Short mmCIF file of C-alpha atoms and ligand atoms in Angstrom, two decimals:
data_model
loop_
_atom_site.label_atom_id
_atom_site.label_comp_id
_atom_site.label_asym_id
_atom_site.label_seq_id
_atom_site.Cartn_x
_atom_site.Cartn_y
_atom_site.Cartn_z
CA UNK A 24 -0.11 0.06 0.26
CA UNK A 25 1.26 3.25 -0.82
CA UNK A 26 2.59 5.67 1.78
CA UNK A 27 0.30 8.67 0.43
CA UNK A 28 -2.70 6.68 2.10
CA UNK A 29 -0.97 6.03 5.47
CA UNK A 30 0.13 10.05 5.05
CA UNK A 31 -3.31 10.94 4.81
CA UNK A 32 -5.14 8.72 6.77
CA UNK A 33 -2.90 10.03 9.64
CA UNK A 34 -3.21 13.61 8.84
CA UNK A 35 -7.17 12.95 8.83
CA UNK A 36 -6.85 10.76 12.42
CA UNK A 37 -5.15 14.17 13.72
CA UNK A 38 -7.55 16.70 12.01
CA UNK A 39 -10.53 14.40 13.65
CA UNK A 40 -9.53 13.13 17.00
CA UNK A 41 -5.74 15.16 17.73
CA UNK A 42 -2.15 14.44 17.60
CA UNK A 43 -2.59 11.92 20.70
CA UNK A 44 -4.83 9.67 19.05
CA UNK A 45 -2.18 9.69 16.23
CA UNK A 46 0.37 8.52 18.97
CA UNK A 47 -1.56 6.15 20.53
CA UNK A 48 -2.79 4.12 17.67
CA UNK A 49 0.93 4.15 16.38
CA UNK A 50 1.81 3.20 19.89
CA UNK A 51 -0.96 0.23 19.71
CA UNK A 52 -0.26 -1.35 16.72
CA UNK A 53 2.81 -3.18 16.00
CA UNK A 54 4.49 -1.86 12.65
CA UNK A 55 7.39 -2.57 11.05
CA UNK A 56 7.84 0.90 9.54
CA UNK A 57 7.22 2.47 13.54
CA UNK A 58 4.78 4.56 12.11
CA UNK A 59 7.18 6.87 10.02
CA UNK A 60 5.65 6.92 6.51
CA UNK A 61 6.42 8.80 3.30
CA UNK A 62 4.36 9.80 0.75
CA UNK A 63 6.36 7.90 -2.35
CA UNK A 64 7.08 4.78 0.10
CA UNK A 65 5.56 1.49 0.16
CA UNK A 66 4.45 -0.15 3.19
CA UNK A 67 2.34 -3.30 4.04
CA UNK A 68 -1.56 -3.52 4.19
CA UNK A 69 -1.14 -4.84 7.44
CA UNK A 70 -0.08 -1.99 8.79
CA UNK A 71 -3.05 -0.02 7.67
CA UNK A 72 -5.36 -2.62 9.18
CA UNK A 73 -3.55 -2.54 12.58
CA UNK A 74 -3.92 1.26 12.47
CA UNK A 75 -7.63 1.14 11.64
CA UNK A 76 -8.69 -1.53 13.83
CA UNK A 77 -6.97 0.65 16.50
CA UNK A 78 -8.63 3.35 16.05
CA UNK A 79 -12.11 1.71 15.67
CA UNK A 80 -11.72 0.20 19.14
CA UNK A 81 -10.75 3.74 20.61
CA UNK A 82 -13.33 5.66 18.89
CA UNK A 83 -16.08 3.17 19.11
CA UNK A 84 -16.74 4.02 15.40
CA UNK A 85 -16.83 1.09 13.46
CA UNK A 86 -13.98 0.37 10.44
CA UNK A 87 -16.74 0.97 7.47
CA UNK A 88 -17.25 4.35 9.40
CA UNK A 89 -13.86 5.01 9.23
CA UNK A 90 -13.07 3.90 5.52
CA UNK A 91 -15.94 6.05 4.33
CA UNK A 92 -15.12 8.78 5.68
CA UNK A 93 -11.50 8.16 4.99
CA UNK A 94 -12.61 7.73 1.58
CA UNK A 95 -14.40 10.80 0.86
CA UNK A 96 -11.10 12.81 2.61
CA UNK A 97 -9.07 10.96 0.12
CA UNK A 98 -10.88 12.22 -3.01
CA UNK A 99 -9.94 15.47 -2.20
CA UNK A 100 -6.05 14.42 -2.13
CA UNK A 101 -7.16 12.84 -5.65
CA UNK A 102 -8.58 16.38 -6.60
CA UNK A 103 -5.39 18.55 -5.51
CA UNK A 104 -2.94 15.99 -7.17
CA UNK A 105 -4.77 14.37 -10.23
CA UNK A 106 -6.73 17.33 -11.62
CA UNK A 107 -6.10 16.39 -15.19
CA UNK A 108 -7.32 13.01 -14.80
CA UNK A 109 -10.86 14.40 -13.55
CA UNK A 110 -11.05 16.86 -16.10
CA UNK A 111 -11.31 13.91 -18.56
CA UNK A 112 -14.63 13.20 -17.36
CA UNK A 113 -18.04 15.13 -17.25
CA UNK A 114 -20.36 12.62 -15.41
CA UNK A 115 -19.88 10.63 -12.30
CA UNK A 116 -21.21 7.42 -14.13
CA UNK A 117 -18.62 7.80 -16.46
CA UNK A 118 -16.11 8.30 -14.14
CA UNK A 119 -16.93 5.15 -12.13
CA UNK A 120 -17.46 2.68 -14.79
CA UNK A 121 -13.73 3.84 -16.20
CA UNK A 122 -11.81 3.53 -12.99
CA UNK A 123 -10.74 -0.55 -14.20
CA UNK A 124 -10.12 0.39 -17.40
CA UNK A 125 -8.40 3.95 -17.25
CA UNK A 126 -8.07 5.67 -13.89
CA UNK A 127 -6.30 3.01 -12.04
CA UNK A 128 -4.23 2.05 -15.29
CA UNK A 129 -3.05 5.60 -15.36
CA UNK A 130 -2.57 5.34 -11.45
CA UNK A 131 -0.39 2.26 -12.11
CA UNK A 132 2.18 3.73 -14.44
CA UNK A 133 2.88 6.25 -11.90
CA UNK A 134 2.82 3.65 -9.29
CA UNK A 135 3.77 0.40 -10.35
CA UNK A 136 3.51 -1.60 -7.15
CA UNK A 137 -0.19 0.20 -6.22
CA UNK A 138 -2.37 -2.27 -4.52
CA UNK A 139 -5.53 -1.73 -6.51
CA UNK A 140 -9.25 -3.23 -6.77
CA UNK A 141 -10.83 -5.23 -9.59
CA UNK A 142 -14.09 -3.41 -10.65
CA UNK A 143 -16.36 -5.29 -13.06
CA UNK A 144 -19.09 -3.51 -14.54
CA UNK A 145 -22.53 -5.27 -14.87
CA UNK A 146 -25.11 -2.76 -16.20
CA UNK A 147 -24.47 1.32 -17.29
CA UNK A 148 -26.82 3.62 -18.56
CA UNK A 149 -27.23 7.44 -18.45
CA UNK A 150 -28.65 6.81 -14.53
CA UNK A 151 -27.24 3.98 -13.55
CA UNK A 152 -24.22 1.80 -12.76
CA UNK A 153 -23.99 -2.02 -11.40
CA UNK A 154 -20.57 -2.98 -10.86
CA UNK A 155 -18.56 -5.77 -8.60
CA UNK A 156 -15.73 -4.64 -6.30
CA UNK A 157 -13.49 -7.18 -5.90
CA UNK A 158 -10.08 -6.71 -3.32
CA UNK A 159 -8.25 -9.04 -0.64
CA UNK A 160 -8.04 -5.93 1.27
CA UNK A 161 -12.23 -5.44 1.72
CA UNK A 162 -12.15 -1.44 1.44
CA UNK A 163 -15.63 -1.28 -0.33
CA UNK A 164 -16.90 1.32 1.97
CA UNK A 165 -13.34 3.67 1.34
CA UNK A 166 -14.77 3.27 -2.32
CA UNK A 167 -18.00 4.44 -1.15
CA UNK A 168 -16.59 7.24 0.57
CA UNK A 169 -14.88 8.23 -3.35
CA UNK A 170 -18.12 7.68 -5.19
CA UNK A 171 -20.05 10.00 -2.99
CA UNK A 172 -17.43 12.45 -3.58
CA UNK A 173 -17.40 11.56 -7.27
CA UNK A 174 -21.23 12.68 -7.47
CA UNK A 175 -20.74 15.86 -5.33
CA UNK A 176 -17.46 16.79 -7.73
CA UNK A 177 -20.02 16.94 -10.23
CA UNK A 178 -22.47 18.82 -8.29
CA UNK A 179 -24.87 15.64 -8.45
CA UNK A 180 -26.11 13.31 -5.73
CA UNK A 181 -26.86 9.53 -5.64
CA UNK A 182 -28.16 6.98 -3.91
CA UNK A 183 -25.69 4.12 -3.67
CA UNK A 184 -26.25 0.42 -2.20
CA UNK A 185 -23.68 -2.20 -1.13
CA UNK A 186 -24.59 -5.72 -1.24
CA UNK A 187 -22.07 -8.26 -0.06
CA UNK A 188 -21.19 -10.89 -2.11
CA UNK A 189 -18.69 -13.01 0.21
CA UNK A 190 -19.31 -12.25 3.65
CA UNK A 191 -15.67 -11.12 4.33
CA UNK A 192 -16.30 -8.33 2.04
CA UNK A 193 -13.64 -9.55 -0.56
CA UNK A 194 -16.30 -9.00 -3.03
CA UNK A 195 -19.34 -6.61 -3.00
CA UNK A 196 -21.88 -5.36 -5.80
CA UNK A 197 -22.53 -1.82 -5.96
CA UNK A 198 -25.85 -0.43 -7.41
CA UNK A 199 -25.20 3.17 -8.22
CA UNK A 200 -28.28 5.85 -9.08
CA UNK A 201 -28.27 9.33 -10.15
CA UNK A 202 -30.79 10.98 -7.97
C1 HEM B 27 -6.99 2.74 -4.09
C2 HEM B 27 -5.77 6.62 -6.73
C3 HEM B 27 -10.07 6.82 -8.03
C4 HEM B 27 -11.36 2.99 -5.71
C5 HEM B 27 -5.92 3.78 -4.43
C6 HEM B 27 -4.42 4.25 -4.63
C7 HEM B 27 -4.33 4.94 -5.35
C8 HEM B 27 -5.63 5.76 -6.00
C9 HEM B 27 -2.95 5.82 -4.94
C10 HEM B 27 -3.93 3.37 -3.32
C11 HEM B 27 -2.54 1.93 -4.21
C12 HEM B 27 -2.15 1.67 -3.11
O1 HEM B 27 -2.16 1.83 -1.83
O2 HEM B 27 -1.20 0.99 -3.29
C13 HEM B 27 -6.86 6.90 -7.72
C14 HEM B 27 -7.19 8.07 -8.68
C15 HEM B 27 -8.13 8.24 -8.88
C16 HEM B 27 -8.93 6.84 -8.10
C17 HEM B 27 -5.55 8.88 -8.76
C18 HEM B 27 -9.05 9.37 -9.40
C19 HEM B 27 -8.33 9.92 -10.19
C20 HEM B 27 -10.92 5.79 -7.30
C21 HEM B 27 -12.31 5.92 -7.13
C22 HEM B 27 -12.71 4.54 -6.77
C23 HEM B 27 -11.20 4.10 -6.24
C24 HEM B 27 -13.51 6.88 -8.06
C25 HEM B 27 -14.19 4.09 -6.37
C26 HEM B 27 -15.01 3.16 -5.92
C27 HEM B 27 -10.79 2.52 -4.90
C28 HEM B 27 -10.00 1.79 -3.39
C29 HEM B 27 -8.87 1.61 -3.35
C30 HEM B 27 -7.91 2.34 -4.10
C31 HEM B 27 -11.59 1.14 -3.19
C32 HEM B 27 -8.34 0.63 -1.87
C33 HEM B 27 -7.65 -0.67 -2.61
C34 HEM B 27 -8.43 -1.56 -2.44
O3 HEM B 27 -9.72 -1.81 -1.94
O4 HEM B 27 -8.00 -2.81 -2.88
N1 HEM B 27 -6.91 4.64 -5.67
N2 HEM B 27 -8.30 6.31 -7.72
N3 HEM B 27 -10.67 4.85 -7.11
N4 HEM B 27 -9.03 3.17 -5.26
FE1 HEM B 27 -8.06 4.58 -6.19
#
C-alpha cells in the first residue's frame, strides 16, 4: 500500500481526533515501519489494518464508518494531485465505470506497485451503474466514500447500495443511481 494512503490517513486522524490519538494508535499497533511513512514509500497493508482497527476500538466507530470518512477525505487528495485525470470526465457514471480501464491504469503507471481493487461493470446506463468490487483488502467503504465525493464533484447526488457477495467483504456489489 502506497505511503500517501498512510500519510493522508494519519493527517485525517490528527484533524478529527488530535495528535494524541495518532500517537496512541501507532503505539498500539505492531508496525515494521514504526509509524514513519513517506508519501512515495510502500508499506504493508497489515499496518493500515492495525491502525484502523485500533482507531475503531478507541473511538467506538466501526471500521466501515472510518473507511467511508477516509474515502471522502481521500477524494480531496485526488482532486489536488490529479486534476487532469478528473478533467477527462463530465459525468460521475462515466468516471466510475472507467476506474478499472482508465483511472487505475494511469495510477499504476505512476505507482507500479500500487495495490488496486478490481471493478467489473455488470450494467450501465445514463442513470445507473451496477458493478462488482473485488479486493483482498475489503476496502469497499473507502470506495463508497470516493463514489459519494465523485457525485459531489459533478454537483450531483446519488443513491448507492452495497450488497456483500462474500461475507468478508472481499467481493461486493455496488448499485449506483443518479438521484
Ligand atoms: C486505491 C488512486 C479513483 C477506488 C487507490 C490507491 C491510489 C488510488 C493511489 C492506493 C493504492 C495503494 O495503496 O497501493 C486513485 C486516483 C483516482 C482514483 C488517482 C482518480 C483520479 C477511484 C475511485 C474509486 C476508487 C473513483 C471508487 C470506487 C479505490 C479503492 C482503493 C483504491 C476501493 C483501495 C484499494 C483496494 O480496495 O484494494 N486508488 N483512485 N479509486 N481506489 Fe482509487
